[in-house]
PDB file of C-alpha atoms in Angstrom:
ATOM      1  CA  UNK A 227     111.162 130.326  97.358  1.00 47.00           C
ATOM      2  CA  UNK A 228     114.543 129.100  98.313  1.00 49.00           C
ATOM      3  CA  UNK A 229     116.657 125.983  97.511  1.00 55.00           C
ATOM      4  CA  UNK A 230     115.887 124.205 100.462  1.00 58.00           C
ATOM      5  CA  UNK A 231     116.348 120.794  99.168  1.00 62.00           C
ATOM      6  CA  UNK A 232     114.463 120.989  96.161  1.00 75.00           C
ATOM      7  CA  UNK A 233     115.780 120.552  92.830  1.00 84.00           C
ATOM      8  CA  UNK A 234     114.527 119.821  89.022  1.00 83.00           C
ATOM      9  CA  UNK A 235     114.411 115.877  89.737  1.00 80.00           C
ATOM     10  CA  UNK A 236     112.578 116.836  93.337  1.00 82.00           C
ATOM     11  CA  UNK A 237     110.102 119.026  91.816  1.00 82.00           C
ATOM     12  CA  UNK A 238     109.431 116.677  88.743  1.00 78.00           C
ATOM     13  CA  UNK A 239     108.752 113.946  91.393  1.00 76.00           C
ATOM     14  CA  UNK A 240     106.379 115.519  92.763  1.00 79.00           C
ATOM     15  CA  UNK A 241     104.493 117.070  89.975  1.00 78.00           C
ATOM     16  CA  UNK A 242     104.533 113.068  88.320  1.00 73.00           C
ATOM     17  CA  UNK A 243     102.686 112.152  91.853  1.00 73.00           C
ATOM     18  CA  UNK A 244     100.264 114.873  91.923  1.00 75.00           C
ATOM     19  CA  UNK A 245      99.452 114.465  88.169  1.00 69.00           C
ATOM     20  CA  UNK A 246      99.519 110.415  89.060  1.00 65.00           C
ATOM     21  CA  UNK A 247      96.573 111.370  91.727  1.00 69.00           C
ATOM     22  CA  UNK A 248      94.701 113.686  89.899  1.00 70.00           C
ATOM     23  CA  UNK A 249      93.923 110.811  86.997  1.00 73.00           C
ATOM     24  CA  UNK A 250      92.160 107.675  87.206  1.00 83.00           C
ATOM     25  CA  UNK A 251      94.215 105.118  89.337  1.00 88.00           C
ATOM     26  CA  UNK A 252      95.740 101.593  87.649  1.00 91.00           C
ATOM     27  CA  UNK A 253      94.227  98.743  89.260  1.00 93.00           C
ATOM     28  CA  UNK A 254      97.005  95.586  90.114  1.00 89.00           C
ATOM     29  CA  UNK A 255      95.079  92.345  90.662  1.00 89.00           C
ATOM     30  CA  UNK A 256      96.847  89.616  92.546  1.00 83.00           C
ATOM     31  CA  UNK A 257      96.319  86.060  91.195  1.00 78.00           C
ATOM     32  CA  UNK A 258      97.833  83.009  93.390  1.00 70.00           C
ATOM     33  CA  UNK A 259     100.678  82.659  90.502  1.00 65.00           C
ATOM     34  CA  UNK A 260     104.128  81.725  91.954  1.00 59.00           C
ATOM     35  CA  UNK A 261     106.121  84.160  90.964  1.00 59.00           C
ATOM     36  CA  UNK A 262     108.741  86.571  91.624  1.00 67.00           C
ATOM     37  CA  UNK A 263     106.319  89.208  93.751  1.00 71.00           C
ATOM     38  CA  UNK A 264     109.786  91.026  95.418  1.00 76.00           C
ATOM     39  CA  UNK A 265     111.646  91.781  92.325  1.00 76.00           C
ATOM     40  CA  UNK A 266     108.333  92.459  89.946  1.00 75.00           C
ATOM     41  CA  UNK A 267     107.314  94.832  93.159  1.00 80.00           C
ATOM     42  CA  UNK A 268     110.685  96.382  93.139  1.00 83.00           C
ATOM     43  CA  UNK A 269     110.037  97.084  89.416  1.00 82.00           C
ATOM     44  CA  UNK A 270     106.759  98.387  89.268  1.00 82.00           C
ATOM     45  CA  UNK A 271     107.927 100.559  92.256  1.00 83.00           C
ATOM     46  CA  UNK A 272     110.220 102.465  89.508  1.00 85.00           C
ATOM     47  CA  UNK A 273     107.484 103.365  87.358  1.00 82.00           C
ATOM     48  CA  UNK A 274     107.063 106.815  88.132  1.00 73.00           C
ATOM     49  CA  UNK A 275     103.417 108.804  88.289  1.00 74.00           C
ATOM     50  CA  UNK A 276     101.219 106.048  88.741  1.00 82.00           C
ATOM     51  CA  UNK A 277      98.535 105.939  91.084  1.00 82.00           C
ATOM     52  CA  UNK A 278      98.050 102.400  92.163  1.00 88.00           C
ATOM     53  CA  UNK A 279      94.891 100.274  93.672  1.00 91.00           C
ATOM     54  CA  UNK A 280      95.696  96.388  94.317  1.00 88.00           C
ATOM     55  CA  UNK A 281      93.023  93.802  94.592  1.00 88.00           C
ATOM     56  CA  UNK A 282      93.901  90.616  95.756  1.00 80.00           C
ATOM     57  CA  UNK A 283      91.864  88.193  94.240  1.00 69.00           C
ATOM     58  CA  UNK A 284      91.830  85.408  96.784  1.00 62.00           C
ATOM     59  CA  UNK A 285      93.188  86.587 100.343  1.00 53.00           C
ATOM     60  CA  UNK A 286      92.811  83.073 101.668  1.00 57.00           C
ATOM     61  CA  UNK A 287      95.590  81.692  99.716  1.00 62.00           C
ATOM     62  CA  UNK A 288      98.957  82.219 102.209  1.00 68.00           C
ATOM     63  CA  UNK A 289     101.304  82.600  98.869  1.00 64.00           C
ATOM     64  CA  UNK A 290      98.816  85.787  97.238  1.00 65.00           C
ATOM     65  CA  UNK A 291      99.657  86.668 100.907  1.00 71.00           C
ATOM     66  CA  UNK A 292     102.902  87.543  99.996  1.00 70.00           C
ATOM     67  CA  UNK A 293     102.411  88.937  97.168  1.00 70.00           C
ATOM     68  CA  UNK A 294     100.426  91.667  98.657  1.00 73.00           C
ATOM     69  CA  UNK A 295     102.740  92.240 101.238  1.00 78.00           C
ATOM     70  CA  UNK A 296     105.399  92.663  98.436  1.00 77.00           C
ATOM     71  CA  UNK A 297     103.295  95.143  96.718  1.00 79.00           C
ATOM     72  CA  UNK A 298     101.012  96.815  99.406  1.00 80.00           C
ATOM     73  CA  UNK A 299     103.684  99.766  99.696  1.00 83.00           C
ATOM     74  CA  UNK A 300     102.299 100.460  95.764  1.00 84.00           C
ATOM     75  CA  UNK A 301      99.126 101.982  96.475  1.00 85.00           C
ATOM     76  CA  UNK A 302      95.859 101.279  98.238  1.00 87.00           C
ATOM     77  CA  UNK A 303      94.695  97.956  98.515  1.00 87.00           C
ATOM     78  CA  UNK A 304      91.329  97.891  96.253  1.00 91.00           C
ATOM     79  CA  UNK A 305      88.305  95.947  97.186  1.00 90.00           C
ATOM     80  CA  UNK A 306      85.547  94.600  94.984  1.00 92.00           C
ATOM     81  CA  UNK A 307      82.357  92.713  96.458  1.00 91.00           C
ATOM     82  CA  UNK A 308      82.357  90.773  93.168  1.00 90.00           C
ATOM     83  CA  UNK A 309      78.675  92.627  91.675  1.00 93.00           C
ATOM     84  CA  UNK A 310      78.690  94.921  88.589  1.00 94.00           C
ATOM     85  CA  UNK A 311      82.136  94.275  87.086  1.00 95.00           C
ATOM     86  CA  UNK A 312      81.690  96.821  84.124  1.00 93.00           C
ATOM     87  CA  UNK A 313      80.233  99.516  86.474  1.00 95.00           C
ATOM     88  CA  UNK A 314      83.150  99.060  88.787  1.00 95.00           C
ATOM     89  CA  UNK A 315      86.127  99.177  86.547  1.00 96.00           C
ATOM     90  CA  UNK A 316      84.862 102.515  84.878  1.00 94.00           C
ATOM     91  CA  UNK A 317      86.861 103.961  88.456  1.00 93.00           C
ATOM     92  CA  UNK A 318      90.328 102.650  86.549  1.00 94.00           C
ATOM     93  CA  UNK A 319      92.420 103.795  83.550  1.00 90.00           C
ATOM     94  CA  UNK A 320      94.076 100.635  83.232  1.00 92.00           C
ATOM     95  CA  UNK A 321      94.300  97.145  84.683  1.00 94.00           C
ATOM     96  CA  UNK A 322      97.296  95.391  85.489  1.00 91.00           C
ATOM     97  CA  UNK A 323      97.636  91.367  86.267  1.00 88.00           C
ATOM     98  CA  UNK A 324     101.705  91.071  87.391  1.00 82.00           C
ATOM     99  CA  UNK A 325     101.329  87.471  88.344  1.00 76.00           C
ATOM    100  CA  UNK A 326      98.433  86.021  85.888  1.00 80.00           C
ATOM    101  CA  UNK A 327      98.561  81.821  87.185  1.00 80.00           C
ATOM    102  CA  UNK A 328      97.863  79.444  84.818  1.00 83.00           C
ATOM    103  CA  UNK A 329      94.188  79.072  86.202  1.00 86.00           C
ATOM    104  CA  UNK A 330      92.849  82.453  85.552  1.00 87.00           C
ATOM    105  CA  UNK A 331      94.442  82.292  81.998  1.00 87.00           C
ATOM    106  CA  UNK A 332      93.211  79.544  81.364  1.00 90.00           C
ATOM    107  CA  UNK A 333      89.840  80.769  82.791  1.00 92.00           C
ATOM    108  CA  UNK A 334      90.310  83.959  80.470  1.00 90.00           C
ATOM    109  CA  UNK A 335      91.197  81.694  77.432  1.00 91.00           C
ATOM    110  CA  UNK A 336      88.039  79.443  77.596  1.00 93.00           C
ATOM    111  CA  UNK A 337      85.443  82.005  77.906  1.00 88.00           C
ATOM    112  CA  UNK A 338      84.806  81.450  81.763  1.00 90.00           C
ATOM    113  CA  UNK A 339      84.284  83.413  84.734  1.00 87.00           C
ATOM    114  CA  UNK A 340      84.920  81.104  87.315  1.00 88.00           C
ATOM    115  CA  UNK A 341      87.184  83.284  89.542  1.00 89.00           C
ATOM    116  CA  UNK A 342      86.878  87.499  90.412  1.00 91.00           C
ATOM    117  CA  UNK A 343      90.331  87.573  88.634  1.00 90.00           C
ATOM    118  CA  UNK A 344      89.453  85.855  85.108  1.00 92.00           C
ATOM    119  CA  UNK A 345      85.713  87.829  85.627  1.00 94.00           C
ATOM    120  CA  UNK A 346      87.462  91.153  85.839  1.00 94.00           C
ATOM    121  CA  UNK A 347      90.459  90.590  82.749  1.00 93.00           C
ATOM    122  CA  UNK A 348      87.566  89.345  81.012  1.00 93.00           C
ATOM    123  CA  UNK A 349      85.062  92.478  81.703  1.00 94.00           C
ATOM    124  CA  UNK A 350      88.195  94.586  81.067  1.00 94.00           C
ATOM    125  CA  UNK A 351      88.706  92.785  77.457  1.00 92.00           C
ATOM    126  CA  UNK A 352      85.018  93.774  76.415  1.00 92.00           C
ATOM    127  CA  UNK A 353      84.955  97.125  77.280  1.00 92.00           C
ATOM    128  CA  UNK A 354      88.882  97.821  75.700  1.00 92.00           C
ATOM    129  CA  UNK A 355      90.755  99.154  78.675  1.00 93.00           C
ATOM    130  CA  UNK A 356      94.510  98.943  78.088  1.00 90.00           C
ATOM    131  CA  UNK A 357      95.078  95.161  79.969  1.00 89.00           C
ATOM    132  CA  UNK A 358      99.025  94.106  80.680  1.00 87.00           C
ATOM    133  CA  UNK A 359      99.488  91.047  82.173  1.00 82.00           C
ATOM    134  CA  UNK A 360     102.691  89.299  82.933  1.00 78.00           C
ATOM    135  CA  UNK A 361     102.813  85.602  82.878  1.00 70.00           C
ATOM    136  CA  UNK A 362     105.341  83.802  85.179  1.00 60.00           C
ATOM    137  CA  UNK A 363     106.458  79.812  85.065  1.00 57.00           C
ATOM    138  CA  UNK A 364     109.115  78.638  87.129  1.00 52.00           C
ATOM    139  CA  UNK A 365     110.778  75.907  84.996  1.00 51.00           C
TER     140      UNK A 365
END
């Protein structure tokens, strides 16, 4: 094979991506927090070898909106028709919340499932899938 264009950091990119695809996909759910969608896109865009599938949680709001738009260059945007939580999260290795609002944790916090959001960090609690969630307040 010759050196056209490919190098040690070339062919560790794409081994990261194929590994990335071959695995289980992290799912990013989009709450209507106000947050900082660009740069916290522009961030999880630098984590290497991750296969990504966003949900937005409530496409009506205009601001969660945005926050797709920021992040739908991720991954594949993920839908859910809100039956079988457990069942459908079994597809993902991990779960991701960038922009948890103050609604869904407080949702989460008080043993509700009022919203697909709070219903799906709560199903994701129970059956111990690694959860990260980011809270964001503008002060």
């Amino acid at each position: 094979m010759s050196e056209q264009g490919f190098n040690d950091s070339t062919i560790n990119t794409i081994v990261e991506q194929v590994l990335a695809k071959m695995g289980k996909p992290t799912l990013i759910v989009l709450t209507a927090a106000n947050g900082y969608h660009h740069e916290i896109a522009n961030q999880l865009a630098t984590w290497q070898g991750i296969h990504w599938h966003i949900l937005a949680s409530q496409n009506s709001n205009q601001h969660l909106k945005n926050e797709l738009m920021a992040v739908q260059h991720l991954g594949t945007q993920a839908h859910w028709d809100g039956t079988n939580p457990s069942k459908w999260l079994n597809q993902y290795e991990q779960i991701l919340f960038p922009y948890l609002d103050f609604a869904t944790l407080g949702e989460v916090s008080n043993g509700m499932y009022l919203s697909p959001a709070a219903v799906l960090f709560q199903y994701a609690l129970m059956k111990g899938m690694q959860l990260t969630y980011w809270i964001i307040s503008v002060i």
